[in-house]
Amino acid sequence: MKTSSARLSGLGTTIFAEMSALALRTGAVNLGQGFPDTDGPAEVIEVAVDALRGGRNQYAPGTGVPELRHAIAAHQKRFYGVDVDPDTEVGVTTGATEAIASALLGLIDPGDEVIVLEPYYDSYVAVIQMAGGVRRPVTLRAPDFRLPIDELRAAVSPQTTAILLNSPHNPTGTVLRREELDAIAAVAVEHDLVVISDEVYEHLTFDGIPHIPITTLPGMAERTLTISSGGKSFSFTGWKIGWATGPASLVQAMIGAKQFLTYTSGSPLQPAIAHALGADDAYFDTFHSRLQAQRDQLCDGLAEIGFEVYVPEGTYFATTDIRPLGFDDGVEFCRTLPGLAGVVAIPHQVFYDDVAAGRPLVRWAFCKQPAVIEQALERLQVLATTTP
Ligand SMILES: *Cc1c(COP(=O)(O)O)cnc(C)c1O
């Protein structure tokens, strides 16, 4: 009996499943998986409850309920000055994950090459492979994790179809700057490439660094599919309401694949996320200030313990180099950490083709209550005292 397709070969189980199971088994503090330990706004939950009680429990339209599509379009206009038609240039999906998968399945042919920043979000590798595509990684390297633009240019071949971007970038925390985005845009226009831009951390940049959607750059609106979701922006990661915006042709290609994967997504949750997207400025300001404070708490604590800390410009995550504490392999370190200190973290190296670049790096989530971060830091003190 055949038990697996070639499409899945080498993909294994995601590191998050392994590490979260380890956290449960050992009672460790889980700074591995990036989910908040506090719910999003109560009034948003009330809108979902009303929808559940109000009979909105059958299939939503395949592209999403109109009020959510309109709210997404209004959000793009409000924050970025981008005009999208809510009827033809917005598609709602089961999380950003499905938007990314559907975009690749809808746009990539076997043998097409996709340029992707590494360390990459783990689903990228899997769905490029499932679509029959070939990934061409461009590595963001410590200590500053900036985009090596010459390497991006060198990664383009006649087979290149798309660039899959992620900014703010998980796991490095890099927020691509205007100059970097200009350079990417120039490559995309010169080679007539599609850009698929994963912007799920759009509302989580720190220190006043702006998030700039690449679609706002000259020549990019016609070739960019911008992807986001309600999970990260509103602390409802389990709701899996995501979306893509962009030219009708690209949205249609994505929906073309999505309709046969899930057809529609979470009907009663869609009006709630529509409500959330209209939150006032105070919500977004408080949200990123709170996360920035948690970032500082975690980064200061990790630095005190002796890690080399790369302070992120955005996202839920901080990266450290573990070598100052006498370790050199992140996977080994993360497998022993629950036993050693009662904490779970995620090794970078599983997100690289260039394994050496990620070997000593470990990712820590700070989307956790200050008391939880505090407890993790207290437990990690044991590393400071047991190493030479
Ligand atoms: C969390 C995350 C996603 C997944 O978003 P969902 O809406 O939960 O599917 C996609 N991309 C990146 C970079 C993420 O960190």
XYZ file of C-alpha atoms and ligand atoms in Angstrom:
403
model
C 0.000 0.000 0.000
C 1.307 3.408 -0.930
C 1.398 5.704 2.112
C 2.898 8.971 0.872
C 3.298 10.968 -2.333
C 6.547 12.282 -3.751
C 5.013 15.709 -3.299
C 5.575 15.351 0.451
C 9.035 13.822 0.327
C 11.458 15.319 2.806
C 8.862 17.594 4.377
C 8.424 15.631 7.622
C 6.484 17.154 10.509
C 6.745 20.872 11.155
C 9.213 21.808 13.873
C 6.364 23.636 15.647
C 4.444 20.409 16.177
C 7.566 18.699 17.523
C 8.510 21.536 19.864
C 4.958 22.252 21.086
C 4.526 18.553 21.901
C 7.827 18.707 23.776
C 6.585 21.763 25.696
C 3.382 19.950 26.686
C 5.211 16.775 27.681
C 7.793 18.550 29.832
C 5.671 21.409 31.192
C 8.147 23.855 29.657
C 7.324 27.519 28.995
C 6.591 27.610 25.266
C 8.394 30.483 23.553
C 8.458 28.340 20.435
C 5.253 28.638 18.472
C 4.137 32.172 17.645
C 0.691 32.418 19.119
C -0.376 35.037 21.665
C -1.474 33.815 25.106
C -4.091 36.585 25.336
C -7.273 36.804 23.245
C -7.916 39.670 20.859
C -10.538 42.371 21.513
C -13.678 41.162 23.341
C -15.938 43.235 21.081
C -14.609 41.345 18.063
C -15.509 38.064 19.761
C -19.012 39.484 20.367
C -19.439 40.136 16.636
C -18.512 36.498 15.970
C -20.967 35.309 18.647
C -23.728 37.427 17.098
C -22.942 35.942 13.693
C -23.008 32.401 15.113
C -26.359 33.046 16.799
C -27.647 35.084 13.880
C -27.687 32.292 11.336
C -24.464 33.051 9.496
C -23.392 29.441 9.605
C -23.579 28.311 5.983
C -21.086 28.675 3.132
C -19.846 32.186 2.601
C -19.241 33.330 -0.990
C -16.007 31.809 -2.351
C -14.214 35.155 -2.401
C -15.396 36.122 1.092
C -18.420 37.896 2.601
C -18.931 41.370 1.084
C -18.520 43.216 4.404
C -15.091 41.643 4.949
C -13.966 42.306 1.369
C -15.044 45.942 1.772
C -13.276 46.194 5.149
C -10.053 44.795 3.648
C -10.222 47.299 0.777
C -10.880 50.146 3.256
C -7.925 48.971 5.395
C -5.562 49.028 2.391
C -6.731 52.553 1.566
C -6.543 53.805 5.153
C -3.054 52.525 5.978
C -1.302 52.564 2.594
C -3.367 54.694 0.212
C -3.890 51.611 -1.976
C -7.103 51.318 -4.001
C -8.437 47.795 -4.531
C -11.848 46.848 -5.850
C -13.557 44.817 -3.091
C -15.426 42.745 -5.678
C -12.579 41.720 -7.984
C -9.273 42.516 -6.255
C -9.805 40.923 -2.822
C -10.025 37.223 -1.959
C -10.638 35.813 1.535
C -8.865 32.581 2.522
C -8.383 30.155 5.400
C -5.547 32.129 6.938
C -2.575 33.609 5.152
C -1.334 30.019 4.898
C -4.045 29.096 2.422
C -3.581 32.343 0.519
C 0.108 31.517 0.054
C -0.604 27.904 -0.910
C -3.392 28.854 -3.324
C -1.310 31.623 -4.877
C 1.535 29.214 -5.584
C -0.772 26.436 -6.821
C -2.609 28.960 -8.975
C 0.443 30.676 -10.433
C 3.353 28.202 -10.536
C 3.935 25.430 -13.085
C 6.229 22.448 -12.560
C 9.807 23.619 -13.078
C 9.079 27.283 -12.405
C 11.528 28.878 -10.010
C 10.427 30.904 -7.012
C 12.868 33.211 -5.264
C 12.339 33.159 -1.521
C 14.093 34.847 1.382
C 15.639 32.415 3.846
C 15.308 31.691 6.704
C 11.814 31.043 5.292
C 8.426 30.549 6.890
C 8.101 26.774 6.891
C 5.002 26.468 4.707
C 6.774 28.188 1.784
C 9.102 25.267 1.113
C 6.262 22.763 1.334
C 3.860 24.540 -0.991
C 6.499 25.461 -3.573
C 7.337 21.745 -3.665
C 3.657 20.693 -3.819
C 3.162 23.074 -6.746
C 6.126 21.439 -8.514
C 8.163 24.631 -8.282
C 11.833 25.003 -7.453
C 12.885 27.335 -4.641
C 15.825 29.678 -5.081
C 16.729 30.943 -1.622
C 18.347 34.309 -0.957
C 19.853 34.276 2.520
C 19.413 37.014 5.126
C 22.537 36.705 7.291
C 23.396 37.686 10.841
C 24.192 40.102 12.341
C 21.875 42.529 10.536
C 19.813 40.221 8.272
C 19.602 42.825 5.476
C 18.665 41.832 1.919
C 21.777 40.978 -0.162
C 20.525 42.571 -3.343
C 23.329 41.222 -5.551
C 22.416 37.708 -4.475
C 18.780 38.401 -5.291
C 19.754 39.546 -8.804
C 21.988 36.495 -9.222
C 19.136 34.168 -8.208
C 17.023 35.136 -11.236
C 17.043 32.662 -14.137
C 14.934 32.262 -17.290
C 12.732 29.872 -15.252
C 12.018 32.393 -12.496
C 8.308 33.149 -12.232
C 7.838 34.706 -8.830
C 9.456 36.285 -5.792
C 7.884 35.218 -2.495
C 8.573 37.978 0.020
C 7.904 38.295 3.724
C 8.221 41.622 5.529
C 8.157 42.125 8.493
C 10.184 38.920 8.275
C 9.684 35.827 10.389
C 12.006 34.667 11.987
C 14.670 37.406 11.691
C 12.466 40.423 12.500
C 13.829 42.315 9.489
C 11.519 44.995 8.093
C 12.490 45.635 4.470
C 13.371 49.290 3.899
C 12.471 51.467 0.981
C 15.890 50.935 -0.698
C 15.601 47.165 -0.418
C 12.047 47.157 -1.751
C 13.108 49.456 -4.622
C 15.808 46.965 -5.549
C 13.387 44.019 -5.430
C 10.861 45.970 -7.494
C 13.508 46.761 -10.119
C 14.328 43.039 -10.457
C 10.626 42.107 -10.640
C 9.876 44.678 -13.330
C 13.015 43.922 -15.364
C 12.253 40.173 -15.440
C 8.463 40.511 -15.478
C 7.996 38.521 -12.252
C 5.012 38.145 -9.958
C 5.639 39.198 -6.353
C 3.745 37.348 -3.631
C 4.157 39.428 -0.483
C 3.358 37.910 2.920
C 2.653 40.868 5.207
C 0.944 39.169 8.172
C 3.039 41.275 10.610
C 2.098 44.548 8.881
C 0.927 46.058 12.199
C 3.918 44.856 14.181
C 6.870 47.089 13.385
C 8.806 48.747 16.194
C 10.814 51.908 16.918
C 8.770 53.864 14.376
C 10.032 51.842 11.402
C 7.271 51.938 8.770
C 5.853 48.878 7.053
C 5.896 49.591 3.319
C 3.825 47.233 1.143
C 5.815 46.564 -2.029
C 2.620 47.017 -4.055
C 2.877 50.771 -3.365
C 6.113 51.055 -5.369
C 6.021 52.225 -9.010
C 5.194 49.401 -11.424
C 4.346 46.958 -8.638
C 0.565 47.180 -8.172
C 0.031 45.267 -11.427
C 2.312 42.372 -10.398
C 1.930 42.052 -6.619
C -0.355 39.789 -4.628
C -0.361 41.137 -1.051
C -1.255 38.609 1.640
C -2.256 39.193 5.244
C -4.589 37.814 7.890
C -6.480 38.596 11.067
C -4.444 36.128 13.125
C -1.394 38.216 13.940
C -2.960 41.702 13.785
C -5.842 40.899 16.152
C -4.495 37.978 18.221
C -6.925 35.453 16.768
C -4.442 33.018 15.245
C -6.892 30.111 15.609
C -9.567 31.778 13.473
C -7.620 31.428 10.244
C -9.203 34.304 8.354
C -6.723 35.530 5.770
C -6.829 37.366 2.466
C -4.994 38.457 -0.627
C -5.333 41.723 -2.518
C -3.949 42.667 -5.900
C -4.795 42.805 -9.590
C -7.926 40.846 -10.501
C -5.912 38.386 -12.631
C -3.691 37.336 -9.711
C -6.542 37.243 -7.178
C -8.525 35.124 -9.624
C -5.629 32.673 -10.049
C -5.375 32.330 -6.291
C -9.134 31.891 -5.830
C -9.063 29.407 -8.721
C -6.972 27.075 -6.549
C -8.599 28.013 -3.233
C -12.100 27.104 -4.440
C -11.048 23.452 -4.755
C -9.103 23.320 -1.497
C -11.651 24.736 0.950
C -14.179 26.557 -1.282
C -14.963 29.060 1.508
C -13.657 29.921 4.959
C -15.123 30.479 8.466
C -18.431 32.270 7.645
C -19.251 33.620 11.148
C -15.682 34.748 11.767
C -15.531 36.877 8.627
C -17.875 39.662 9.854
C -15.906 39.741 13.122
C -12.595 40.292 11.329
C -14.342 42.918 9.170
C -15.220 44.712 12.398
C -11.656 44.308 13.727
C -10.130 45.865 10.590
C -12.039 49.050 11.348
C -10.453 49.388 14.808
C -9.408 52.937 15.688
C -5.784 54.090 15.575
C -5.522 53.690 19.355
C -5.964 49.915 18.988
C -3.067 49.576 16.544
C -0.853 51.970 18.549
C -1.458 50.132 21.817
C -0.963 46.782 20.099
C 2.487 47.482 18.729
C 3.632 49.404 21.820
C 2.674 46.441 23.985
C 4.537 44.010 21.750
C 7.532 46.362 21.599
C 7.669 46.412 25.417
C 7.547 42.598 25.471
C 10.287 42.511 22.844
C 12.467 44.716 25.021
C 11.756 42.644 28.118
C 12.735 39.423 26.335
C 15.738 40.838 24.462
C 17.193 42.562 27.548
C 16.747 39.395 29.583
C 18.329 37.133 26.965
C 21.275 39.513 26.596
C 21.789 39.526 30.382
C 21.896 35.744 30.399
C 24.672 35.932 27.836
C 23.097 35.283 24.435
C 24.019 37.449 21.498
C 20.651 39.054 20.742
C 19.547 40.402 17.366
C 16.814 42.849 18.317
C 13.978 42.541 15.769
C 12.420 45.502 13.945
C 9.056 43.743 13.753
C 7.077 40.478 14.236
C 6.573 38.292 17.311
C 10.147 36.955 17.442
C 13.678 37.657 18.593
C 16.721 35.763 17.334
C 19.801 34.920 19.362
C 23.182 33.370 18.662
C 23.779 30.628 21.235
C 27.555 30.401 20.848
C 28.453 32.860 23.641
C 26.858 30.341 26.039
C 28.996 27.485 24.793
C 26.515 25.836 22.387
C 26.838 25.689 18.627
C 23.944 23.685 17.187
C 20.476 25.215 17.520
C 18.560 21.980 16.884
C 20.493 20.146 19.592
C 20.146 23.149 21.904
C 16.358 23.368 21.420
C 15.894 19.628 21.944
C 17.785 19.754 25.261
C 16.481 23.125 26.469
C 13.191 21.841 27.986
C 15.152 19.372 30.128
C 17.903 21.844 30.904
C 15.838 24.932 31.664
C 12.129 24.201 31.149
C 11.785 26.461 28.113
C 10.978 25.755 24.463
C 12.445 27.762 21.567
C 12.763 27.136 17.827
C 16.042 26.503 15.977
C 16.544 28.669 12.877
C 18.435 26.072 10.922
C 15.322 24.162 9.885
C 14.325 27.259 7.877
C 17.445 27.328 5.670
C 18.906 25.536 2.695
C 22.190 27.120 3.773
C 22.134 25.176 7.048
C 25.442 26.627 8.237
C 23.989 30.157 8.218
C 21.260 29.111 10.643
C 23.095 26.578 12.788
C 23.825 28.713 15.886
C 20.601 30.735 15.743
C 17.516 30.264 17.890
C 14.137 32.028 17.723
C 12.155 33.106 20.804
C 8.527 34.324 20.750
C 7.609 37.380 22.837
C 3.860 37.433 22.040
C 3.389 36.180 25.599
C 2.306 37.868 28.824
C 5.117 39.699 30.644
C 4.794 37.265 33.576
C 5.372 34.328 31.201
C 8.418 36.005 29.632
C 9.673 36.731 33.143
C 9.266 33.097 34.148
C 11.084 31.891 31.033
C 13.962 34.297 31.711
C 14.224 33.146 35.322
C 14.435 29.544 34.168
C 17.033 30.394 31.526
C 19.304 31.837 34.219
C 20.562 28.302 34.717
C 22.432 28.647 31.386
C 24.275 31.709 32.630
C 25.501 29.895 35.704
C 26.320 26.456 34.275
C 28.485 27.550 31.353
C 32.164 28.473 31.767
C 1.802 33.124 11.135
C 2.312 33.322 9.756
C 1.529 32.975 8.639
C 0.230 32.234 8.774
O -0.852 33.029 8.924
P -2.295 32.373 9.158
O -3.208 33.507 8.927
O -2.320 31.840 10.554
O -2.451 31.277 8.170
C 2.021 33.242 7.378
N 3.231 33.811 7.208
C 4.025 34.128 8.247
C 5.341 34.756 7.984
C 3.594 33.883 9.558
O 4.411 34.149 10.579
